[in-house]
Amino acid sequence: MRPPRSTASLPFKLVTVAGGLFAFTAMCMLATTFGHPDAPPNRFFNRYGVTIILIETVLLMVVAVFAMAHDRRTTLAARRQGESPDNGLTDAAAPLQHRAETTDSTGADERPH
């Protein structure tokens, strides 16, 4: 098995950027609640804050779904070629297969305790 990639793919970098932007905007909106009501940032977020948060939420959801679809496509392509997926994860069914091999037909564990 190859070692996991050291860098994230582009879709996951976009998820990181969109998530960071969302968190920054949410913190800015929270910070403006403690400021003077007539301050320019406060007026800006009172006017456009909800719209910005909604747009960023939709953007984050779209980018996250795209990243998951890209990862799934990459994993399936690697499996078709007989390679292990280059995402650093192991096959989730491996522990179940090992468990099935170490039990008898009654389901009792054959391994010594």
mmCIF file of C-alpha atoms in Angstrom:
data_model
loop_
_atom_site.group_PDB
_atom_site.id
_atom_site.type_symbol
_atom_site.label_atom_id
_atom_site.label_comp_id
_atom_site.label_asym_id
_atom_site.label_seq_id
_atom_site.Cartn_x
_atom_site.Cartn_y
_atom_site.Cartn_z
ATOM 1 C CA MET A 1 0.000 0.000 0.000
ATOM 2 C CA ARG A 2 1.255 3.464 -0.853
ATOM 3 C CA PRO A 3 1.600 6.057 1.884
ATOM 4 C CA PRO A 4 -1.122 8.719 1.983
ATOM 5 C CA ARG A 5 -0.684 11.852 -0.070
ATOM 6 C CA SER A 6 0.962 14.679 1.782
ATOM 7 C CA THR A 7 -1.210 17.364 0.189
ATOM 8 C CA ALA A 8 -4.977 17.626 -0.017
ATOM 9 C CA SER A 9 -6.699 17.672 -3.375
ATOM 10 C CA LEU A 10 -8.080 20.910 -4.778
ATOM 11 C CA PRO A 11 -11.731 20.234 -3.801
ATOM 12 C CA PHE A 12 -10.757 19.769 -0.163
ATOM 13 C CA LYS A 13 -8.660 22.946 -0.267
ATOM 14 C CA LEU A 14 -11.777 24.753 -1.506
ATOM 15 C CA VAL A 15 -13.767 23.287 1.402
ATOM 16 C CA THR A 16 -11.136 24.645 3.785
ATOM 17 C CA VAL A 17 -11.285 28.110 2.224
ATOM 18 C CA ALA A 18 -15.102 28.194 2.192
ATOM 19 C CA GLY A 19 -15.266 26.958 5.794
ATOM 20 C CA GLY A 20 -12.694 29.510 6.920
ATOM 21 C CA LEU A 21 -14.562 32.315 5.174
ATOM 22 C CA PHE A 22 -17.811 31.203 6.799
ATOM 23 C CA ALA A 23 -16.208 31.085 10.255
ATOM 24 C CA PHE A 24 -14.584 34.499 9.753
ATOM 25 C CA THR A 25 -17.886 36.065 8.711
ATOM 26 C CA ALA A 26 -19.721 34.497 11.644
ATOM 27 C CA MET A 27 -17.100 35.817 14.088
ATOM 28 C CA CYS A 28 -17.259 39.281 12.531
ATOM 29 C CA MET A 29 -21.022 39.314 12.885
ATOM 30 C CA LEU A 30 -20.694 38.260 16.511
ATOM 31 C CA ALA A 31 -18.072 40.936 17.185
ATOM 32 C CA THR A 32 -20.229 43.695 15.711
ATOM 33 C CA THR A 33 -22.952 42.995 18.266
ATOM 34 C CA PHE A 34 -20.630 44.364 20.948
ATOM 35 C CA GLY A 35 -19.795 47.535 19.027
ATOM 36 C CA HIS A 36 -21.582 50.835 18.577
ATOM 37 C CA PRO A 37 -24.791 50.425 16.525
ATOM 38 C CA ASP A 38 -23.813 53.229 14.133
ATOM 39 C CA ALA A 39 -20.318 51.886 13.392
ATOM 40 C CA PRO A 40 -19.773 51.102 9.689
ATOM 41 C CA PRO A 41 -19.127 47.356 10.190
ATOM 42 C CA ASN A 42 -22.244 47.088 12.333
ATOM 43 C CA ARG A 43 -24.384 48.823 9.724
ATOM 44 C CA PHE A 44 -22.888 46.644 6.975
ATOM 45 C CA PHE A 45 -23.648 43.378 8.789
ATOM 46 C CA ASN A 46 -27.104 44.569 9.817
ATOM 47 C CA ARG A 47 -27.853 45.227 6.171
ATOM 48 C CA TYR A 48 -26.093 42.341 4.391
ATOM 49 C CA GLY A 49 -25.105 39.872 7.120
ATOM 50 C CA VAL A 50 -27.897 37.330 6.727
ATOM 51 C CA THR A 51 -27.509 37.311 2.939
ATOM 52 C CA ILE A 52 -23.744 36.802 3.206
ATOM 53 C CA ILE A 53 -24.139 33.937 5.691
ATOM 54 C CA LEU A 54 -26.769 32.248 3.490
ATOM 55 C CA ILE A 55 -24.587 32.526 0.383
ATOM 56 C CA GLU A 56 -21.567 31.178 2.266
ATOM 57 C CA THR A 57 -23.623 28.301 3.683
ATOM 58 C CA VAL A 58 -24.810 27.271 0.221
ATOM 59 C CA LEU A 59 -21.283 27.667 -1.160
ATOM 60 C CA LEU A 60 -19.859 25.511 1.633
ATOM 61 C CA MET A 61 -22.477 22.809 1.050
ATOM 62 C CA VAL A 62 -21.897 22.741 -2.723
ATOM 63 C CA VAL A 63 -18.113 22.615 -2.394
ATOM 64 C CA ALA A 64 -18.319 19.904 0.294
ATOM 65 C CA VAL A 65 -20.586 17.706 -1.840
ATOM 66 C CA PHE A 66 -18.290 18.261 -4.834
ATOM 67 C CA ALA A 67 -15.260 17.253 -2.743
ATOM 68 C CA MET A 68 -16.979 14.098 -1.494
ATOM 69 C CA ALA A 69 -18.058 13.160 -5.033
ATOM 70 C CA HIS A 70 -14.524 13.760 -6.319
ATOM 71 C CA ASP A 71 -13.053 11.615 -3.543
ATOM 72 C CA ARG A 72 -15.547 8.831 -4.233
ATOM 73 C CA ARG A 73 -14.798 8.918 -7.966
ATOM 74 C CA THR A 74 -11.058 8.785 -7.266
ATOM 75 C CA THR A 75 -11.462 5.891 -4.828
ATOM 76 C CA LEU A 76 -13.595 3.844 -7.225
ATOM 77 C CA ALA A 77 -11.199 4.489 -10.111
ATOM 78 C CA ALA A 78 -8.268 3.312 -7.980
ATOM 79 C CA ARG A 79 -10.133 0.158 -6.979
ATOM 80 C CA ARG A 80 -10.984 -0.626 -10.600
ATOM 81 C CA GLN A 81 -7.291 -0.412 -11.457
ATOM 82 C CA GLY A 82 -6.410 -2.688 -8.559
ATOM 83 C CA GLU A 83 -4.647 0.018 -6.588
ATOM 84 C CA SER A 84 -5.371 1.145 -3.096
ATOM 85 C CA PRO A 85 -7.071 4.535 -2.985
ATOM 86 C CA ASP A 86 -4.647 7.381 -2.399
ATOM 87 C CA ASN A 87 -6.654 8.947 0.422
ATOM 88 C CA GLY A 88 -4.884 7.421 3.411
ATOM 89 C CA LEU A 89 -7.897 5.378 4.454
ATOM 90 C CA THR A 90 -8.117 1.621 4.705
ATOM 91 C CA ASP A 91 -10.886 -0.618 3.500
ATOM 92 C CA ALA A 92 -13.720 -0.359 6.010
ATOM 93 C CA ALA A 93 -14.752 -3.982 5.464
ATOM 94 C CA ALA A 94 -11.331 -5.401 6.424
ATOM 95 C CA PRO A 95 -12.092 -5.745 10.166
ATOM 96 C CA LEU A 96 -15.386 -7.447 9.333
ATOM 97 C CA GLN A 97 -13.692 -9.880 6.974
ATOM 98 C CA HIS A 98 -11.092 -10.711 9.632
ATOM 99 C CA ARG A 99 -13.860 -11.277 12.179
ATOM 100 C CA ALA A 100 -15.712 -13.599 9.773
ATOM 101 C CA GLU A 101 -12.542 -15.628 9.215
ATOM 102 C CA THR A 102 -11.944 -16.150 12.949
ATOM 103 C CA THR A 103 -15.431 -17.343 13.875
ATOM 104 C CA ASP A 104 -16.940 -20.773 13.325
ATOM 105 C CA SER A 105 -20.354 -21.481 11.802
ATOM 106 C CA THR A 106 -22.111 -20.897 15.143
ATOM 107 C CA GLY A 107 -20.635 -17.440 15.467
ATOM 108 C CA ALA A 108 -18.416 -18.418 18.393
ATOM 109 C CA ASP A 109 -14.950 -16.939 18.401
ATOM 110 C CA GLU A 110 -12.305 -19.597 17.678
ATOM 111 C CA ARG A 111 -9.398 -17.463 18.892
ATOM 112 C CA PRO A 112 -7.964 -18.300 22.307
ATOM 113 C CA HIS A 113 -8.843 -15.791 24.996
#
